[in-house]
């Protein structure tokens, strides 16, 4: 993890959007996550590979369930 | 052909089942699928004119068997349901210094994390048969394909002939054991209505397996 903590390839943010809302994502360097504000989900980057699955995303607000459409 | 419906659903009724199966088989995937599927892959890559420098999405990139075939000038994004497979794909890209590989990401082809019109070529080789909802996958492929871009599909489609269907039914349990549904109705392709079918090629040695190239109006 440590050698990849500098940040994702800038191309990731250029190319990827939230699979639910198709909105742009924000990178959280500390947590190594791609954040979709609108969906309220954080998509993890594990071992340098983004996991763009709604089922494996972390809800930003633990009290609210993500809307799955 | 309503009796074919149940088989079209196959053993991969859920995304999780597909993902788990490919995770388990990441180690032997190249051995099993490398040679067997090579002809179809070669045909598609030839038809794609891989010398072109353009942005390509390969859905179901797996361990990256086809990655070395793309031009170094291309910009290839590879997605797969299995992170285990993608780790192998990345190792291959690093080992062979494949500059064309831009991004590898875990993704469900039925719910792509790309903007509309992101790619000049969208490729799915032997993916439709292992997708729980192939129509959703096709709609997503069309969405992320740029105007003037191309969608490439390689898949085995169910035979219109009765004898062919019988053979398919007998072979089906064998195939599902290694993660393949043998029959897929060509009717699902009507999701690409509005695109032009520019090429339809038989893949030699695999009855019913076709390479289809669609062009999105510019």
Short mmCIF file of C-alpha atoms in Angstrom, two decimals:
data_model
loop_
_atom_site.label_atom_id
_atom_site.label_comp_id
_atom_site.label_asym_id
_atom_site.label_seq_id
_atom_site.Cartn_x
_atom_site.Cartn_y
_atom_site.Cartn_z
CA UNK A 1 0.00 0.00 0.00
CA UNK A 2 2.69 2.50 1.02
CA UNK A 3 4.30 2.84 -2.39
CA UNK A 4 0.91 3.69 -3.87
CA UNK A 5 -0.23 6.19 -1.27
CA UNK A 6 0.91 9.19 -3.33
CA UNK A 7 -2.33 9.04 -5.28
CA UNK A 8 -3.99 7.32 -8.12
CA UNK A 9 -3.01 7.71 -11.71
CA UNK A 10 -4.57 11.07 -12.70
CA UNK A 11 -6.18 9.19 -15.59
CA UNK A 12 -8.37 7.34 -13.12
CA UNK A 13 -10.20 10.50 -12.13
CA UNK A 14 -10.35 11.61 -15.73
CA UNK A 15 -11.92 8.35 -16.90
CA UNK A 16 -13.92 6.94 -14.00
CA UNK A 17 -17.32 8.09 -12.80
CA UNK A 18 -19.67 6.66 -10.20
CA UNK A 19 -21.30 3.52 -11.64
CA UNK A 20 -24.61 4.51 -10.03
CA UNK A 21 -24.94 8.22 -10.71
CA UNK A 22 -22.31 8.58 -13.51
CA UNK A 23 -21.03 11.67 -11.68
CA UNK A 24 -17.32 12.58 -11.34
CA UNK A 25 -15.42 11.18 -8.37
CA UNK A 26 -13.16 12.77 -5.76
CA UNK A 27 -9.99 11.05 -4.53
CA UNK A 28 -9.46 10.62 -0.80
CA UNK A 29 -5.70 10.05 -0.49
CA UNK A 30 -5.77 9.14 3.17
CA UNK A 31 -8.30 6.37 2.81
CA UNK A 32 -7.37 5.43 -0.76
CA UNK A 33 -10.94 5.78 -1.90
CA UNK A 34 -12.84 7.32 -4.80
CA UNK A 35 -15.75 9.30 -3.41
CA UNK A 36 -19.13 9.71 -5.04
CA UNK A 37 -20.85 12.47 -3.07
CA UNK A 38 -24.20 12.10 -4.77
CA UNK A 39 -24.43 8.35 -4.24
CA UNK A 40 -22.91 8.68 -0.76
CA UNK A 41 -20.44 5.91 -1.56
CA UNK A 42 -16.69 5.44 -1.33
CA UNK A 43 -15.11 3.04 -3.82
CA UNK A 44 -11.88 1.49 -2.48
CA UNK A 45 -8.61 1.34 -4.36
CA UNK A 46 -7.01 -1.95 -3.33
CA UNK A 47 -3.44 -2.67 -4.31
CA UNK A 48 -3.68 0.10 -6.89
CA UNK A 49 -6.82 -1.33 -8.53
CA UNK A 50 -10.08 0.63 -8.13
CA UNK A 51 -13.04 -1.53 -7.12
CA UNK A 52 -15.99 0.15 -8.84
CA UNK A 53 -18.68 -2.12 -7.42
CA UNK A 54 -21.68 -0.70 -5.59
CA UNK A 55 -21.85 -3.80 -3.39
CA UNK A 56 -18.30 -3.33 -2.18
CA UNK A 57 -18.43 0.44 -1.75
CA UNK A 58 -18.43 1.98 1.73
CA UNK A 59 -21.50 4.09 2.57
CA UNK A 60 -20.32 7.59 3.55
CA UNK A 61 -23.17 8.05 5.98
CA UNK A 62 -23.56 4.75 7.83
CA UNK A 63 -27.16 5.60 8.75
CA UNK A 64 -28.36 5.95 5.20
CA UNK A 65 -28.56 3.15 2.71
CA UNK A 66 -27.29 3.94 -0.80
CA UNK A 67 -29.99 4.16 -3.38
CA UNK A 68 -29.52 1.30 -5.77
CA UNK A 69 -31.20 1.83 -9.09
CA UNK B 1 -38.19 -20.47 -28.51
CA UNK B 2 -39.45 -20.03 -24.95
CA UNK B 3 -37.91 -23.36 -23.88
CA UNK B 4 -34.45 -21.87 -24.30
CA UNK B 5 -35.08 -19.18 -21.70
CA UNK B 6 -34.00 -21.17 -18.68
CA UNK B 7 -30.72 -22.10 -20.31
CA UNK B 8 -30.06 -18.53 -21.27
CA UNK B 9 -30.12 -17.67 -17.59
CA UNK B 10 -27.54 -20.44 -17.14
CA UNK B 11 -25.74 -21.10 -13.90
CA UNK B 12 -24.61 -17.48 -13.63
CA UNK B 13 -27.74 -15.99 -12.24
CA UNK B 14 -25.87 -13.55 -10.06
CA UNK B 15 -22.95 -11.22 -10.49
CA UNK B 16 -21.45 -12.56 -7.24
CA UNK B 17 -21.40 -16.11 -8.61
CA UNK B 18 -19.50 -15.03 -11.71
CA UNK B 19 -17.05 -13.03 -9.65
CA UNK B 20 -16.39 -15.92 -7.26
CA UNK B 21 -15.89 -18.43 -10.06
CA UNK B 22 -13.30 -16.29 -11.80
CA UNK B 23 -11.52 -15.50 -8.56
CA UNK B 24 -11.17 -19.24 -7.87
CA UNK B 25 -9.89 -19.95 -11.36
CA UNK B 26 -7.50 -17.04 -11.83
CA UNK B 27 -4.50 -19.37 -11.55
CA UNK B 28 -5.53 -21.82 -14.26
CA UNK B 29 -7.39 -19.40 -16.51
CA UNK B 30 -4.61 -18.96 -19.06
CA UNK B 31 -4.11 -22.70 -19.33
CA UNK B 32 -7.79 -23.45 -19.93
CA UNK B 33 -8.82 -20.45 -21.98
CA UNK B 34 -5.58 -19.24 -23.52
CA UNK B 35 -5.33 -21.68 -26.40
CA UNK B 36 -9.01 -22.54 -26.70
CA UNK B 37 -10.17 -18.99 -27.27
CA UNK B 38 -7.17 -17.77 -29.15
CA UNK B 39 -8.68 -17.93 -32.63
CA UNK B 40 -11.64 -15.75 -31.78
CA UNK B 41 -9.48 -13.28 -29.97
CA UNK B 42 -7.09 -13.05 -32.90
CA UNK B 43 -9.97 -12.50 -35.34
CA UNK B 44 -11.38 -9.69 -33.24
CA UNK B 45 -8.05 -8.01 -32.74
CA UNK B 46 -7.38 -8.15 -36.48
CA UNK B 47 -10.79 -6.68 -37.28
CA UNK B 48 -10.20 -3.97 -34.71
CA UNK B 49 -7.14 -2.77 -36.55
CA UNK B 50 -5.08 -2.57 -33.41
CA UNK B 51 -2.54 -0.32 -35.08
CA UNK B 52 -4.89 2.57 -34.51
CA UNK B 53 -4.22 4.86 -31.62
CA UNK B 54 -7.50 5.13 -29.92
CA UNK B 55 -9.14 4.60 -26.59
CA UNK B 56 -10.33 1.02 -26.19
CA UNK B 57 -12.42 -0.56 -23.44
CA UNK B 58 -11.99 -4.30 -23.06
CA UNK B 59 -14.74 -5.78 -20.91
CA UNK B 60 -13.69 -9.02 -19.23
CA UNK B 61 -9.98 -8.39 -19.79
CA UNK B 62 -9.21 -11.26 -17.38
CA UNK B 63 -5.50 -11.94 -17.01
CA UNK B 64 -4.77 -9.64 -19.96
CA UNK B 65 -4.17 -12.30 -22.62
CA UNK B 66 -5.04 -9.85 -25.40
CA UNK B 67 -3.23 -6.81 -24.00
CA UNK B 68 0.05 -7.39 -25.91
CA UNK B 69 -1.91 -7.35 -29.20
CA UNK B 70 -2.94 -3.71 -28.94
CA UNK B 71 -0.81 -1.05 -30.56
CA UNK B 72 1.56 0.79 -28.19
CA UNK B 73 -0.20 3.95 -29.39
CA UNK B 74 -3.61 2.73 -28.23
CA UNK B 75 -4.97 3.64 -24.81
CA UNK B 76 -6.51 0.53 -23.35
CA UNK B 77 -8.79 0.40 -20.33
CA UNK B 78 -9.40 -3.13 -19.08
CA UNK B 79 -12.12 -4.13 -16.67
CA UNK B 80 -13.03 -7.41 -15.05
CA UNK B 81 -15.17 -8.69 -12.20
CA UNK B 82 -12.20 -10.40 -10.62
CA UNK B 83 -9.46 -8.46 -8.81
CA UNK B 84 -7.35 -11.65 -8.78
CA UNK B 85 -7.41 -11.70 -12.59
CA UNK B 86 -6.55 -8.01 -12.82
CA UNK B 87 -3.51 -8.43 -10.60
CA UNK B 88 -2.26 -10.97 -13.16
CA UNK B 89 -3.12 -8.61 -16.00
CA UNK B 90 -1.12 -5.85 -14.36
CA UNK B 91 1.83 -8.20 -13.82
CA UNK B 92 1.70 -9.06 -17.52
CA UNK B 93 1.55 -5.38 -18.53
CA UNK B 94 4.53 -4.57 -16.30
CA UNK B 95 6.54 -7.61 -17.40
CA UNK B 96 6.04 -6.87 -21.10
CA UNK B 97 6.22 -3.09 -20.63
CA UNK B 98 2.84 -2.58 -22.32
CA UNK B 99 2.53 1.20 -22.46
CA UNK B 100 -0.89 0.94 -24.08
CA UNK B 101 -2.48 -0.27 -20.83
CA UNK B 102 -3.87 2.85 -19.24
CA UNK B 103 -6.23 1.71 -16.49
CA UNK B 104 -7.30 -1.63 -15.00
CA UNK B 105 -10.36 -1.62 -12.74
CA UNK B 106 -12.83 -4.01 -11.14
CA UNK B 107 -16.24 -3.31 -12.61
CA UNK B 108 -19.60 -4.88 -13.42
CA UNK B 109 -20.15 -4.66 -17.18
CA UNK B 110 -23.85 -4.22 -16.50
CA UNK B 111 -23.08 -0.99 -14.61
CA UNK B 112 -20.07 0.70 -16.17
CA UNK B 113 -18.30 3.52 -14.35
CA UNK B 114 -17.58 5.56 -17.48
CA UNK B 115 -19.16 8.64 -19.04
CA UNK B 116 -21.24 8.34 -22.20
CA UNK B 117 -19.14 8.14 -25.35
CA UNK B 118 -15.80 7.54 -23.59
CA UNK B 119 -14.32 5.00 -26.02
CA UNK B 120 -13.69 4.68 -29.75
CA UNK B 121 -13.82 0.89 -29.41
CA UNK B 122 -15.67 -1.27 -26.88
CA UNK B 123 -14.81 -4.95 -26.87
CA UNK B 124 -16.42 -7.97 -25.17
CA UNK B 125 -14.84 -11.29 -26.05
CA UNK B 126 -16.72 -14.33 -24.70
CA UNK B 127 -18.36 -12.16 -22.05
CA UNK B 128 -22.04 -12.10 -23.01
CA UNK B 129 -22.44 -15.79 -22.15
CA UNK B 130 -21.21 -15.36 -18.60
CA UNK B 131 -23.16 -12.18 -17.88
CA UNK B 132 -26.36 -12.63 -15.84
CA UNK B 133 -28.18 -9.92 -17.84
CA UNK B 134 -26.56 -9.71 -21.29
CA UNK B 135 -29.03 -7.06 -22.47
CA UNK B 136 -27.92 -4.66 -19.75
CA UNK B 137 -24.30 -5.24 -20.72
CA UNK B 138 -25.07 -4.46 -24.37
CA UNK B 139 -26.92 -1.25 -23.45
CA UNK B 140 -23.91 -0.13 -21.39
CA UNK B 141 -21.51 -0.96 -24.24
CA UNK B 142 -23.56 1.18 -26.59
CA UNK B 143 -23.71 4.03 -24.06
CA UNK B 144 -19.94 4.30 -23.49
CA UNK B 145 -19.13 3.96 -27.21
CA UNK B 146 -18.35 7.32 -28.82
CA UNK B 147 -20.27 8.50 -31.91
CA UNK B 148 -18.49 6.97 -34.89
CA UNK B 149 -16.95 4.34 -32.60
CA UNK B 150 -17.23 0.57 -32.78
CA UNK B 151 -18.56 -2.21 -30.58
CA UNK B 152 -16.96 -5.64 -30.98
CA UNK B 153 -18.61 -8.80 -29.73
CA UNK B 154 -17.32 -12.31 -29.85
CA UNK B 155 -19.70 -14.92 -28.60
CA UNK B 156 -21.33 -18.21 -29.32
CA UNK B 157 -24.97 -17.79 -30.25
CA UNK B 158 -27.62 -20.47 -30.06
CA UNK B 159 -28.37 -22.30 -33.25
CA UNK B 160 -31.61 -21.73 -35.09
CA UNK B 161 -31.62 -25.41 -36.05
CA UNK B 162 -33.27 -28.07 -33.90
CA UNK B 163 -30.35 -30.52 -34.04
CA UNK B 164 -27.94 -27.77 -33.10
CA UNK B 165 -30.01 -26.91 -30.06
CA UNK B 166 -30.05 -30.54 -28.95
CA UNK B 167 -26.26 -30.74 -29.11
CA UNK B 168 -26.03 -27.51 -27.17
CA UNK B 169 -28.26 -28.83 -24.46
CA UNK B 170 -26.13 -31.96 -24.03
CA UNK B 171 -22.92 -29.94 -23.90
CA UNK B 172 -24.32 -27.34 -21.55
CA UNK B 173 -23.55 -28.93 -18.13
CA UNK B 174 -19.92 -29.44 -19.17
CA UNK B 175 -19.57 -25.86 -20.17
CA UNK B 176 -21.16 -24.42 -17.08
CA UNK B 177 -18.61 -26.34 -15.03
CA UNK B 178 -15.89 -24.13 -16.49
CA UNK B 179 -17.97 -20.98 -16.51
CA UNK B 180 -19.61 -20.96 -19.92
CA UNK B 181 -23.21 -20.93 -20.94
CA UNK B 182 -23.35 -22.54 -24.36
CA UNK B 183 -26.48 -20.92 -25.68
CA UNK B 184 -27.24 -17.26 -26.02
CA UNK B 185 -30.13 -16.11 -28.14
CA UNK B 186 -29.03 -13.69 -30.88
CA UNK B 187 -32.21 -11.75 -30.05
CA UNK B 188 -30.35 -9.97 -27.25
CA UNK B 189 -28.46 -8.07 -29.95
CA UNK B 190 -31.53 -5.95 -30.67
CA UNK B 191 -30.24 -3.83 -27.76
CA UNK B 192 -27.77 -2.47 -30.34
CA UNK B 193 -30.55 -1.30 -32.67
CA UNK B 194 -29.56 2.07 -34.06
CA UNK B 195 -25.99 0.92 -34.56
CA UNK B 196 -24.91 -0.52 -37.90
CA UNK B 197 -23.81 -4.14 -38.10
CA UNK B 198 -20.69 -3.59 -40.20
CA UNK B 199 -19.18 -7.07 -40.04
CA UNK B 200 -20.20 -10.57 -39.07
CA UNK B 201 -17.52 -13.21 -39.15
CA UNK B 202 -17.59 -16.91 -38.24
CA UNK B 203 -14.81 -17.98 -35.92
CA UNK B 204 -13.43 -21.16 -37.49
CA UNK B 205 -13.47 -24.29 -35.36
CA UNK B 206 -16.19 -23.10 -32.99
CA UNK B 207 -19.68 -23.75 -34.30
CA UNK B 208 -21.96 -20.81 -33.74
CA UNK B 209 -19.17 -18.52 -32.53
CA UNK B 210 -19.22 -15.17 -34.25
CA UNK B 211 -17.32 -11.92 -34.26
CA UNK B 212 -19.69 -8.99 -34.71
CA UNK B 213 -18.65 -5.42 -35.36
CA UNK B 214 -21.16 -2.61 -34.89
CA UNK B 215 -20.62 1.04 -35.72
CA UNK B 216 -22.33 3.84 -33.81
CA UNK B 217 -23.62 6.63 -36.05
CA UNK B 218 -21.34 9.70 -35.93
#
